[in-house]
Coordinates of C-alpha atoms in Angstrom, one line a residue:
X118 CA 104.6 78.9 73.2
X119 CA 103.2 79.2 76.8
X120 CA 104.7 79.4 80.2
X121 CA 103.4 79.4 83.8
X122 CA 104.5 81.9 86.3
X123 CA 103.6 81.8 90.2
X124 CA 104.1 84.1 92.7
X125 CA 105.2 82.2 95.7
X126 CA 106.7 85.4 97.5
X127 CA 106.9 89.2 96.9
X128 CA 103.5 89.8 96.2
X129 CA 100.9 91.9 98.1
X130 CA 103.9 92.5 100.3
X131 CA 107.9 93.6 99.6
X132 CA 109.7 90.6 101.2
X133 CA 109.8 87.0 100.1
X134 CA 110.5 87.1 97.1
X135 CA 110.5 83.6 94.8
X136 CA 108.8 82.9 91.3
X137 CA 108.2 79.3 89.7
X138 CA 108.8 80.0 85.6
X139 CA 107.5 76.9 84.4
X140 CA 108.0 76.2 80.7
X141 CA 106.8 72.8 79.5
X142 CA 110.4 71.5 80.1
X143 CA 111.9 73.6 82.5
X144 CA 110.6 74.5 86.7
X145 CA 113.3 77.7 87.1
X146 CA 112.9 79.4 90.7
X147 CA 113.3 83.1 90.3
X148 CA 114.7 84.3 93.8
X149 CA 114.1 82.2 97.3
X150 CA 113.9 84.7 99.7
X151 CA 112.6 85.5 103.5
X152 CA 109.7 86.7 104.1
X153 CA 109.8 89.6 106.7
X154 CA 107.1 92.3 108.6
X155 CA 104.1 91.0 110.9
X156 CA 104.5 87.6 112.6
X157 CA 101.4 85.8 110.5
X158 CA 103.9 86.5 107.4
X159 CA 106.9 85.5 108.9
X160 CA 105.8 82.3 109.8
X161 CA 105.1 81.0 106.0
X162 CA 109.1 80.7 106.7
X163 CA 108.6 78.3 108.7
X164 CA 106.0 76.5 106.6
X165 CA 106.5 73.7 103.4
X166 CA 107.4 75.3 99.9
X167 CA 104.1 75.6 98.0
X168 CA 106.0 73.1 95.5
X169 CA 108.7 70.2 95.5
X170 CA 111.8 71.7 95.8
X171 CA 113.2 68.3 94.0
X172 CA 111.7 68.8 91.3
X173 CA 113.2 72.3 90.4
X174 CA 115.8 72.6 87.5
X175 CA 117.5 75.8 88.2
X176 CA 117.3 78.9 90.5
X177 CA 118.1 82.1 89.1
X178 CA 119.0 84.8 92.1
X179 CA 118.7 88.7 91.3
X180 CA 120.6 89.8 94.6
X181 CA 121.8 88.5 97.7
X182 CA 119.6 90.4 100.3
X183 CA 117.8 88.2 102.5
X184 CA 113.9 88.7 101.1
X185 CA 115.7 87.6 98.2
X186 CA 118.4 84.8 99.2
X187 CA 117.5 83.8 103.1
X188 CA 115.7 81.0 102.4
X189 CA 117.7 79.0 99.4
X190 CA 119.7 76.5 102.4
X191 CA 115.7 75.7 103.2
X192 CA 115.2 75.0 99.5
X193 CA 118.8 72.7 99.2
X194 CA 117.4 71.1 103.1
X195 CA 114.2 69.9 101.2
X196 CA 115.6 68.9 98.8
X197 CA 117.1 70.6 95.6
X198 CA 119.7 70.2 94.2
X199 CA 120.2 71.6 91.1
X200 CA 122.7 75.0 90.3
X201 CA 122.2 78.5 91.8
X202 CA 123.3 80.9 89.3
X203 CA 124.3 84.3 90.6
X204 CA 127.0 87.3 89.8
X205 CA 129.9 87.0 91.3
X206 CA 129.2 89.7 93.7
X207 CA 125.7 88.3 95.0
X208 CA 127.6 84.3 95.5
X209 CA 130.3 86.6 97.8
X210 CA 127.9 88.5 99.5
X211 CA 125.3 84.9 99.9
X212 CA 128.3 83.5 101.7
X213 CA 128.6 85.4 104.7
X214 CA 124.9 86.7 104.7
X215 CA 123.2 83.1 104.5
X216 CA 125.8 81.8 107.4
X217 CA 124.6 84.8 109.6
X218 CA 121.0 84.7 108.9
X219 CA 121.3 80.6 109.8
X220 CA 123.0 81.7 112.8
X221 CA 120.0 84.1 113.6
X222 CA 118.0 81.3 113.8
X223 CA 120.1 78.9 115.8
X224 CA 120.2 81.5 118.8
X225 CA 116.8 83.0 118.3
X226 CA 115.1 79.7 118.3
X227 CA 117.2 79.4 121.7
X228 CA 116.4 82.2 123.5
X229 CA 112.8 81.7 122.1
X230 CA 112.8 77.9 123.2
X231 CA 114.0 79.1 126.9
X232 CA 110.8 81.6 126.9
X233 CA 108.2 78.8 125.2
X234 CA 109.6 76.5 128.2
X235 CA 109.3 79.3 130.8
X236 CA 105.5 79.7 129.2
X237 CA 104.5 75.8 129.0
X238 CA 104.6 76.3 125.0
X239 CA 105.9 73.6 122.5
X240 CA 109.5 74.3 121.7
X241 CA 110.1 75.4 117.6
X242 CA 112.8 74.5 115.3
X243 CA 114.7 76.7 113.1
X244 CA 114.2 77.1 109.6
X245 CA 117.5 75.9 108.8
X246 CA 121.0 75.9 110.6
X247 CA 124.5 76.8 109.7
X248 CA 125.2 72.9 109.0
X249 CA 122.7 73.7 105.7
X250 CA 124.9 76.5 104.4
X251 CA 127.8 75.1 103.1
X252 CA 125.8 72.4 100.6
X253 CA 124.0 75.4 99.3
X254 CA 127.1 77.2 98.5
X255 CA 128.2 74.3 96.8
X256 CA 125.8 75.1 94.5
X257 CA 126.3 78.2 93.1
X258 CA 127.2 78.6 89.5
X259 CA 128.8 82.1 88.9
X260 CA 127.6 83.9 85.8
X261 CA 128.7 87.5 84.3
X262 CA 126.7 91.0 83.4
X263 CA 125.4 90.5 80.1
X264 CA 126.8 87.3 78.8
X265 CA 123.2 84.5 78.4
X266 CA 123.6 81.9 80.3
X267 CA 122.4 78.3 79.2
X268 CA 119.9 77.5 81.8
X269 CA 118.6 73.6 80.3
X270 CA 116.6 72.3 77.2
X271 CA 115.5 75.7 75.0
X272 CA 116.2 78.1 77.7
X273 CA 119.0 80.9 78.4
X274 CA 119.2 83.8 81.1
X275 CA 121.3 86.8 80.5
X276 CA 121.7 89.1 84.3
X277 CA 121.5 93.1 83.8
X278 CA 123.2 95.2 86.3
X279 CA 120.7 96.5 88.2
X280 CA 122.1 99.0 90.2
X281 CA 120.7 98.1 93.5
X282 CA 123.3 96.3 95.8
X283 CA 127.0 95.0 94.6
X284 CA 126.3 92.5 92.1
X285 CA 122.3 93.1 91.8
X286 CA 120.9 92.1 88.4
X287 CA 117.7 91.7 86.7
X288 CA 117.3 88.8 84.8
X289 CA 116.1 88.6 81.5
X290 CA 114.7 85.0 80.6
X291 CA 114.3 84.0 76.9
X292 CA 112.1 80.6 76.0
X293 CA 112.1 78.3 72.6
X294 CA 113.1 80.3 69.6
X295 CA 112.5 83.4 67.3
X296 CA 108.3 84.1 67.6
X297 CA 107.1 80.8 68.9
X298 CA 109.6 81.9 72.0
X299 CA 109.1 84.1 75.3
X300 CA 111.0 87.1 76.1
X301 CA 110.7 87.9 80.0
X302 CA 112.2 90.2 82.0
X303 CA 112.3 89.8 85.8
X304 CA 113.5 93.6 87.3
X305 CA 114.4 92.3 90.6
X306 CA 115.5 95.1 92.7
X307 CA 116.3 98.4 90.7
X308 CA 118.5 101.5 92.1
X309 CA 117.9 104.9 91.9
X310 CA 120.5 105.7 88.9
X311 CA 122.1 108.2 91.3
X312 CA 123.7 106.1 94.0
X313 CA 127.0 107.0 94.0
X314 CA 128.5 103.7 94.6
X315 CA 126.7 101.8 92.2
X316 CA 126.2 101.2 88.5
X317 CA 123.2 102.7 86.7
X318 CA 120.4 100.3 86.1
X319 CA 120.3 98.8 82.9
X320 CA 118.8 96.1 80.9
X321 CA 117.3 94.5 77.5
X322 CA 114.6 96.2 74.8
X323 CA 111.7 94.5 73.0
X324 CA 110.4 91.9 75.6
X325 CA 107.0 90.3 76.0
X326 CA 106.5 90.6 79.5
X327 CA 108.0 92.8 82.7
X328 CA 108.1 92.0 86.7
X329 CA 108.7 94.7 87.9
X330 CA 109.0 95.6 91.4
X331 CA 107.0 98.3 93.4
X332 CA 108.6 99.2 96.6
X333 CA 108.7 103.0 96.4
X334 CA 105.4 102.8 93.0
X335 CA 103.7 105.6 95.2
X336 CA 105.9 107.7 96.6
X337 CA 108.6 110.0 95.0
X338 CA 111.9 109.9 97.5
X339 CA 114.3 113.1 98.0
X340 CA 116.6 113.1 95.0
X341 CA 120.0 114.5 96.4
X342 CA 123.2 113.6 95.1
X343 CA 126.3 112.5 96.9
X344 CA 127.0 116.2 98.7
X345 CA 123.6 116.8 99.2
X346 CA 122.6 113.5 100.4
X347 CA 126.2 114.7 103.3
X348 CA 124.4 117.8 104.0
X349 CA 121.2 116.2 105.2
X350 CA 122.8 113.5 107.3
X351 CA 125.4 116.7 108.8
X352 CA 122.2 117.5 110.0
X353 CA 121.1 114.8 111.4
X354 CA 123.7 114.4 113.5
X355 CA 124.0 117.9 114.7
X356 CA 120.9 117.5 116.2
X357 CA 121.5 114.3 117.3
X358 CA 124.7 115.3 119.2
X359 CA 122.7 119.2 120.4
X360 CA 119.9 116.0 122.4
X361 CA 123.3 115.0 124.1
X362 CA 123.1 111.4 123.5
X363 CA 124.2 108.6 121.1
X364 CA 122.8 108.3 117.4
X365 CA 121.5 104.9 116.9
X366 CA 121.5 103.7 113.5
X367 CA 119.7 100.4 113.1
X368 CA 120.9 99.6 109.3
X369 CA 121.0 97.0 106.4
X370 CA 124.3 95.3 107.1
X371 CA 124.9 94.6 103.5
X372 CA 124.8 97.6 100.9
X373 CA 123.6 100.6 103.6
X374 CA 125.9 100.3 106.4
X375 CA 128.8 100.7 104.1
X376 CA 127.8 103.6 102.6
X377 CA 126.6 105.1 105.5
X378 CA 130.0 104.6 107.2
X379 CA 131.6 106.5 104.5
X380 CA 129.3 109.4 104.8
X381 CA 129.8 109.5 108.3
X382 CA 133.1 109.6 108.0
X383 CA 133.3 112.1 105.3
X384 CA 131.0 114.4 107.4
X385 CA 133.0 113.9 110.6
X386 CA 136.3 115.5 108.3
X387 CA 134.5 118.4 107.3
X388 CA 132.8 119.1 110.7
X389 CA 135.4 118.4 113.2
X390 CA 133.3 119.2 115.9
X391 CA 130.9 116.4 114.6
X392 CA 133.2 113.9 115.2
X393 CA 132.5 110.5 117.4
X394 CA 133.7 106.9 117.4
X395 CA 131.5 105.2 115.3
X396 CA 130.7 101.5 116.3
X397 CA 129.7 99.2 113.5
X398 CA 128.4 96.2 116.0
X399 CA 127.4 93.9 113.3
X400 CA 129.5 90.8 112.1
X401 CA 127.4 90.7 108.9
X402 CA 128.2 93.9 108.2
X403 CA 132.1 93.7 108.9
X404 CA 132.4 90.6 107.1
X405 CA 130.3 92.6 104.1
X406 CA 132.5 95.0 104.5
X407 CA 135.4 92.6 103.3
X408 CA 133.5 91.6 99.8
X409 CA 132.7 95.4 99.5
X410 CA 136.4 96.4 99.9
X411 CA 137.4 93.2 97.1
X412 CA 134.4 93.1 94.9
X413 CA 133.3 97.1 95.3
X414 CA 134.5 98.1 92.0
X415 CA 131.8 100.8 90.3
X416 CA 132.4 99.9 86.5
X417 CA 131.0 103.4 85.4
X418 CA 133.4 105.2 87.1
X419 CA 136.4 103.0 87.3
X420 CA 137.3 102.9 90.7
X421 CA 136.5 101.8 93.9
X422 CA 134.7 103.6 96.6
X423 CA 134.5 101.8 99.5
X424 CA 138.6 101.9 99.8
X425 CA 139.1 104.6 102.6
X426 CA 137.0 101.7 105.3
X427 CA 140.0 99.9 104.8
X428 CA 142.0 102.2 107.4
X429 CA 139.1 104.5 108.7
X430 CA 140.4 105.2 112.6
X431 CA 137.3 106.3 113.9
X432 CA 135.6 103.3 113.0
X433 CA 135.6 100.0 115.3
X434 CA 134.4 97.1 114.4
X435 CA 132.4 94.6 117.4
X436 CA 132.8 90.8 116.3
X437 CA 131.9 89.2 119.7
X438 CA 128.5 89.8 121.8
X439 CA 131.2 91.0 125.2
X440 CA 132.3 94.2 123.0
X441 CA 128.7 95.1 121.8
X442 CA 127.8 94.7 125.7
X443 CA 130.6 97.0 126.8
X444 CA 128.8 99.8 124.4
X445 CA 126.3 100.1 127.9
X446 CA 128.8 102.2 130.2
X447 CA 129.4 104.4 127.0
X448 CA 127.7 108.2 127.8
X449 CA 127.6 111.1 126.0
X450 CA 128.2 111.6 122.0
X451 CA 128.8 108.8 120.2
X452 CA 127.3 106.6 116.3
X453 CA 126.1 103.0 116.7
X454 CA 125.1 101.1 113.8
X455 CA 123.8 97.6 114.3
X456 CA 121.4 95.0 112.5
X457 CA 118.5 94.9 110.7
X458 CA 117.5 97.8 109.2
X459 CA 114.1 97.0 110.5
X460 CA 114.8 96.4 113.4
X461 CA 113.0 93.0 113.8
X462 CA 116.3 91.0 114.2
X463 CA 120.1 91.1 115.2
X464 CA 121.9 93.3 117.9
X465 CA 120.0 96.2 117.0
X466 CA 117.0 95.5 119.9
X467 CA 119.2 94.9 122.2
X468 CA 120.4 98.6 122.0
X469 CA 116.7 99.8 121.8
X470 CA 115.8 98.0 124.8
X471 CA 118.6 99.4 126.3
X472 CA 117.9 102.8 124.7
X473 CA 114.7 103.5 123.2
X474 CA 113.3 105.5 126.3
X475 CA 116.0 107.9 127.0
X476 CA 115.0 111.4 125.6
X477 CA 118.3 112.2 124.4
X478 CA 118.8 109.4 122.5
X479 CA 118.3 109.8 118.5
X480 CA 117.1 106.9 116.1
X481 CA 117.9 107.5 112.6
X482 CA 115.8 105.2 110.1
X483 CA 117.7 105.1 106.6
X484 CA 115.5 102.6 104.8
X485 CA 112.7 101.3 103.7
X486 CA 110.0 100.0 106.8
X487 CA 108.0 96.8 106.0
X488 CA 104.6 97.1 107.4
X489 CA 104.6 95.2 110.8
X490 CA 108.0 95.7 111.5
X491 CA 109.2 97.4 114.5
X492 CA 110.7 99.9 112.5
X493 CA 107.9 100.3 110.8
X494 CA 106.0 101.0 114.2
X495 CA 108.7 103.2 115.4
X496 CA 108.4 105.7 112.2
X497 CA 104.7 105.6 112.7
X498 CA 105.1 107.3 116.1
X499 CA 104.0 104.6 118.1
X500 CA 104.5 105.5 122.2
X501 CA 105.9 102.1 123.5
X502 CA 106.6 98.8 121.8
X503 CA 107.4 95.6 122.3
X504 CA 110.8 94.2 121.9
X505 CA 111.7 90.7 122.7
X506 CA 108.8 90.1 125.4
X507 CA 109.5 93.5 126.6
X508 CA 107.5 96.7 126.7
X509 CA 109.4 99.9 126.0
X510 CA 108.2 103.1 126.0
X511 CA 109.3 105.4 123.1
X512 CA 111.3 107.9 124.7
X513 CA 114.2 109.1 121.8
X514 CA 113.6 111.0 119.0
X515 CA 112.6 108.7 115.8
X516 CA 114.1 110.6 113.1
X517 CA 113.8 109.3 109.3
X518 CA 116.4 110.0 106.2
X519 CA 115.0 108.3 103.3
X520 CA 117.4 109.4 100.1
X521 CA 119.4 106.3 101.8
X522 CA 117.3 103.5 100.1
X523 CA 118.8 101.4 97.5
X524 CA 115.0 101.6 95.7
X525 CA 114.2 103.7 92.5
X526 CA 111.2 105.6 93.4
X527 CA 108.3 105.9 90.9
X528 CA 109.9 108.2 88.7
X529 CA 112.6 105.8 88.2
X530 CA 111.1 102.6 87.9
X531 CA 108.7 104.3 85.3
X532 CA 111.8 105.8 83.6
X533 CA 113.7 102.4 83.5
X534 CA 110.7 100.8 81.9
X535 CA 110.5 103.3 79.1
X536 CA 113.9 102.3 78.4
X537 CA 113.2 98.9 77.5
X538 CA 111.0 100.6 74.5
X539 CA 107.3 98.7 74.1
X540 CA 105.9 95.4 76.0
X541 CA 104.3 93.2 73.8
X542 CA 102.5 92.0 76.7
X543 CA 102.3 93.1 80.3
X544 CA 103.7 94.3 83.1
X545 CA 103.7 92.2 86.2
X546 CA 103.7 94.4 89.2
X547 CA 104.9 92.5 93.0
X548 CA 107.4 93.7 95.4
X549 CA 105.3 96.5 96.8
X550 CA 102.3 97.0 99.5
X551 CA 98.9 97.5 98.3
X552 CA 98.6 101.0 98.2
X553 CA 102.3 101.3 95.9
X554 CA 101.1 98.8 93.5
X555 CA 98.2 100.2 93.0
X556 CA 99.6 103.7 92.4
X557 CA 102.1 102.6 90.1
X558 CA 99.4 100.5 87.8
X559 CA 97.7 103.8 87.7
X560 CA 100.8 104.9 86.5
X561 CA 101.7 102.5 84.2
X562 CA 98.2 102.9 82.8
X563 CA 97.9 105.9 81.7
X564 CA 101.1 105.6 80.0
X565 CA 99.8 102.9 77.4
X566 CA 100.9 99.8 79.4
X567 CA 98.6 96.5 80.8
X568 CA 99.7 96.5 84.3
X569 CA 98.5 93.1 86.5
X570 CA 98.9 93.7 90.2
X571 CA 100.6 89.6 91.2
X572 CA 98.8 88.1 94.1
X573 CA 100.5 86.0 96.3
X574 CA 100.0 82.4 95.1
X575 CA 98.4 83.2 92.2
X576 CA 99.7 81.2 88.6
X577 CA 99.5 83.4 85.3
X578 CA 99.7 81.7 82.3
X579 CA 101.6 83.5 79.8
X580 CA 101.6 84.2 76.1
X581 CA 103.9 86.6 74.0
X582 CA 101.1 89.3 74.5
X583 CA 98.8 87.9 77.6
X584 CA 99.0 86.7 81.2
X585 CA 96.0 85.2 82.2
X586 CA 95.2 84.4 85.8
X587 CA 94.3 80.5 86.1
X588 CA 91.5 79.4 88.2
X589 CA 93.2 80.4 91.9
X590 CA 93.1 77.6 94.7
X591 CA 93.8 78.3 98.4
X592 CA 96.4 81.1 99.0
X593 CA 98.3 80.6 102.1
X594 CA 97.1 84.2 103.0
X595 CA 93.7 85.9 102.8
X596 CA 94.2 89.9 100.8
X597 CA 95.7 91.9 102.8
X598 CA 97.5 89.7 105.7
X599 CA 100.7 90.1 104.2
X600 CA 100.8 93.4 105.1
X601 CA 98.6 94.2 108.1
X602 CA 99.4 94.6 111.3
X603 CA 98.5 91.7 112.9
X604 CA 97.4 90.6 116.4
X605 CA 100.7 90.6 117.7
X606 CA 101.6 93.9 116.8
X607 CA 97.9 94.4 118.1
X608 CA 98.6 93.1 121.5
X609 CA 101.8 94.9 122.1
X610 CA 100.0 98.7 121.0
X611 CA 97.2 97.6 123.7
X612 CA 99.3 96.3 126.3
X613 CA 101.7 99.3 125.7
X614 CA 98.3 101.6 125.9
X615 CA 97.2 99.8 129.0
X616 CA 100.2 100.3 131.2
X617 CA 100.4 104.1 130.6
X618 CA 96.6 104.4 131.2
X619 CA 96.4 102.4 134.5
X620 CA 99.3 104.9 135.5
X621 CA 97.8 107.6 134.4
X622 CA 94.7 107.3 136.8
X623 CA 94.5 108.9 139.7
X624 CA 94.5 106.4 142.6
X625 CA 94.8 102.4 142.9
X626 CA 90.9 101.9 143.3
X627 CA 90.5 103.6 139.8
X628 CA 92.9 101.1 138.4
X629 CA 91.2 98.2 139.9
X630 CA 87.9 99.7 138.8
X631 CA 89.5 99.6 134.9
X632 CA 91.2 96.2 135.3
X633 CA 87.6 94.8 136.4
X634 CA 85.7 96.0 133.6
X635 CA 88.6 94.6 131.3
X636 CA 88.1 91.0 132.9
X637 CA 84.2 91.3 132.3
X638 CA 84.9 91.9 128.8
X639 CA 87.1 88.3 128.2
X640 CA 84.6 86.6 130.5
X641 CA 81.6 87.7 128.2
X642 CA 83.9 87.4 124.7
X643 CA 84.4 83.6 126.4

């Protein structure tokens, strides 16, 4: 038996994830998600699936993070209409994290429509609204660790904790029957095996194929457990409080925040003189916080960690845009944490506009950066950005703790595919950026497997010991755009570069001297 498999998302870049299994009787979407980082990728968002989305039998989701989920009310808008299976946890967490991302898009397109009509530019319309939600939620079929799942004529999935976010699975996919079937194993998005929250990754042996993610393939992160992981972020904030301003911590609302909260708060006990309010000014992440404190239980350990939230005094919680405002006439030490993670959406720019260039100001980073995001930018050490129109210079101190990520680094993603014992075929490597895929095949080769880097776009046709690209038409991106800075993020380090030369020059008839020679430039580039 053969099978098709296309990489619609998630490959040559970390976000976007979706994959069209196609098995003769079957179309099954693996994952629908976002794509996030430079504008040229975030605008395939905005674009037509690269297939009908009527004609899809089933989506299968591994988690419920946005590069994973954000774009399934799209998919249902198209057109689809078939089930969603999911874990329990991911269907709880999908219902307040797809509302908030469509409500993302209902006021960004706004505010972005008031500055295209300020412009003279055409007005845009989101990618979906909130009024696309609810059908979507409808949906979803709830499914349990472990137990295969029926998924139409000759086909059955069976999810796999995968120790990445509450209900995170990979998905194990099993076609026709005995040796004439397929055996294919989808990783999604693996943990660490250390998180303290979360259960250790796990999954099936004696498959055909692997997709296996790649996020941290070249990199080896700082392996501290729970009270070491404390002891680092003590420090962080005792220098954070010794700049004497606030700590900024732009965070992943679903997953991160949550943990981070309870470190925080467990650090603030032991070090009294550590202590601050702590504002968590992110709906998503207090309504996240809800699903954690119900659905949060760690079935390795028996219990439930995320319990002392429930009554945490130091911790307040902004809902409505007025109370994240009032967070302005706040001075000295005090913790925000705000939306996204990267810092290319949510409440979080609005406190680096408002903060970014004060020196005492510290901005903690406690994830992973996609290329072309502004976080990304920020770690890199960039002197002003642009946030929102607006050039800022860099003024606070960009600090980055990365034992935070819910990724397995390359040790771990190597390790949990030794578990799985021998591939009879190959290992599919997407989720990662060029340079960690291609570290991690190197890897993977020298320890007897037959990596395949995915491209984006690309169809592999697979066999019980092959996958063999077909003939490749037109991919919506050229190599390498997916994760590029593009000319946005271009024009903002040039514009950012400009303004700090032309005040940097001596006298006004220098700067009119530079600013000539810049227009003789366009006029002979014309």
């Amino acid at each position: 038996m053969t099978a098709r498999l296309t990489f619609h998302g998630a490959a040559e870049c970390v976000t976007g994830s979706c994959m069209l299994l196609e098995t003769g009787t079957q179309r099954i979407l693996i994952d629908c998600g976002m794509f996030q980082g430079p504008k040229t990728l975030k605008a395939l968002n905005y674009e037509p699936f690269p297939f009908k989305a009527s004609a899809i039998d089933a989506v299968l989701l591994t988690h419920a993070h946005i590069d994973h989920s954000g774009l399934l009310p799209k998919l249902v808008r198209a057109g689809y209409r078939g089930p969603i299976y999911a874990t329990r946890g991911t269907r709880d967490l999908c219902e307040v994290m797809l509302a908030d991302a469509a409500g993302i898009q209902e006021s960004e397109v706004r505010h972005l429509n008031l500055r295209n009509a300020q412009r003279g530019m055409r007005a845009v319309e989101p990618i979906y609204t909130t009024a696309d939600v609810d059908p979507t939620l409808r949906l979803f079929e709830r499914v349990r660790f472990g137990e295969p799942v029926p998924i139409g004529d000759g086909v059955q999935a069976t999810w796999w904790a995968a120790g990445h976010l509450l209900g995170a699975a990979s998905i194990q996919i099993q076609t026709g029957q005995g040796d004439e079937g397929l055996n294919l194993l989808f990783s999604g998005d693996l943990g660490s095996g250390r998180q303290p929250f979360l259960p250790n990754p796990t999954g099936p042996v004696g498959v055909d194929h692997v997709i296996l993610e790649s996020t941290y393939g070249d990199r080896e992160r700082i392996d501290l457990e729970l009270s070491a992981r404390r002891r680092a972020l003590a420090e962080e904030l005792r220098l954070a409080r010794a700049a004497g301003g606030p700590l900024l911590l732009p965070t992943f609302a679903v997953g991160r925040a949550q943990e981070l909260i309870l470190d925080l708060l467990a650090v603030m006990e032991a070090e009294p003189q550590l202590a601050a309010d702590i504002f968590l000014d992110s709906p998503l992440a207090i309504e996240a916080t809800e699903v954690f404190l119900r659905r949060g239980w760690n079935p390795d350990t028996g219990d439930n960690p995320f319990e002392p939230l429930r009554h945490a005094t130091r911790l307040h919680h902004l809902m409505r845009p007025q109370e994240s405002d009032r967070l302005e006439r706040l001075t000295g030490w005090h913790v925000i944490l705000a939306g996204s993670g990267m810092c290319d959406a949510g409440r979080i720019r609005r406190h680096l506009k408002r903060l970014l260039w004060r020196k005492e100001v510290t901005v903690l980073m406690t994830g992973f950066q996609a290329a072309g995001t502004l976080g990304r930018l920020l770690v890199e050490g960039r002197s002003a950005v642009r946030i929102q129109g607006e050039d800022i210079r860099v003024g606070a101190r960009i600090r980055n703790l990365d034992c935070y990520s819910g990724h397995g680094d390359a040790t771990d993603l190597v390790a949990w595919l030794g578990e799985r014992g021998a591939v009879n075929g190959t290992v599919l490597l997407d989720h990662g950026e060029p340079t960690a895929v291609a570290t991690l095949s190197g890897r993977l080769a020298e320890a007897g497997y037959r990596p395949v880097t995915a491209l984006l776009d690309q169809t592999y046709v697979l066999t019980r010991t092959s996958a063999e690209p077909e003939p490749r038409g037109k991919a919506r991106l050229e190599r390498g755009d997916a994760t590029r800075p593009d000319w946005h993020n271009d024009r903002a380090a040039f514009l950012g570069d400009l303004n700090e030369r032309l005040q940097a020059l001596p006298n006004d008839a220098a700067r009119v001297r530079l600013i000539d020679r810049l227009n003789a430039l366009l006029e002979t580039g014309r």
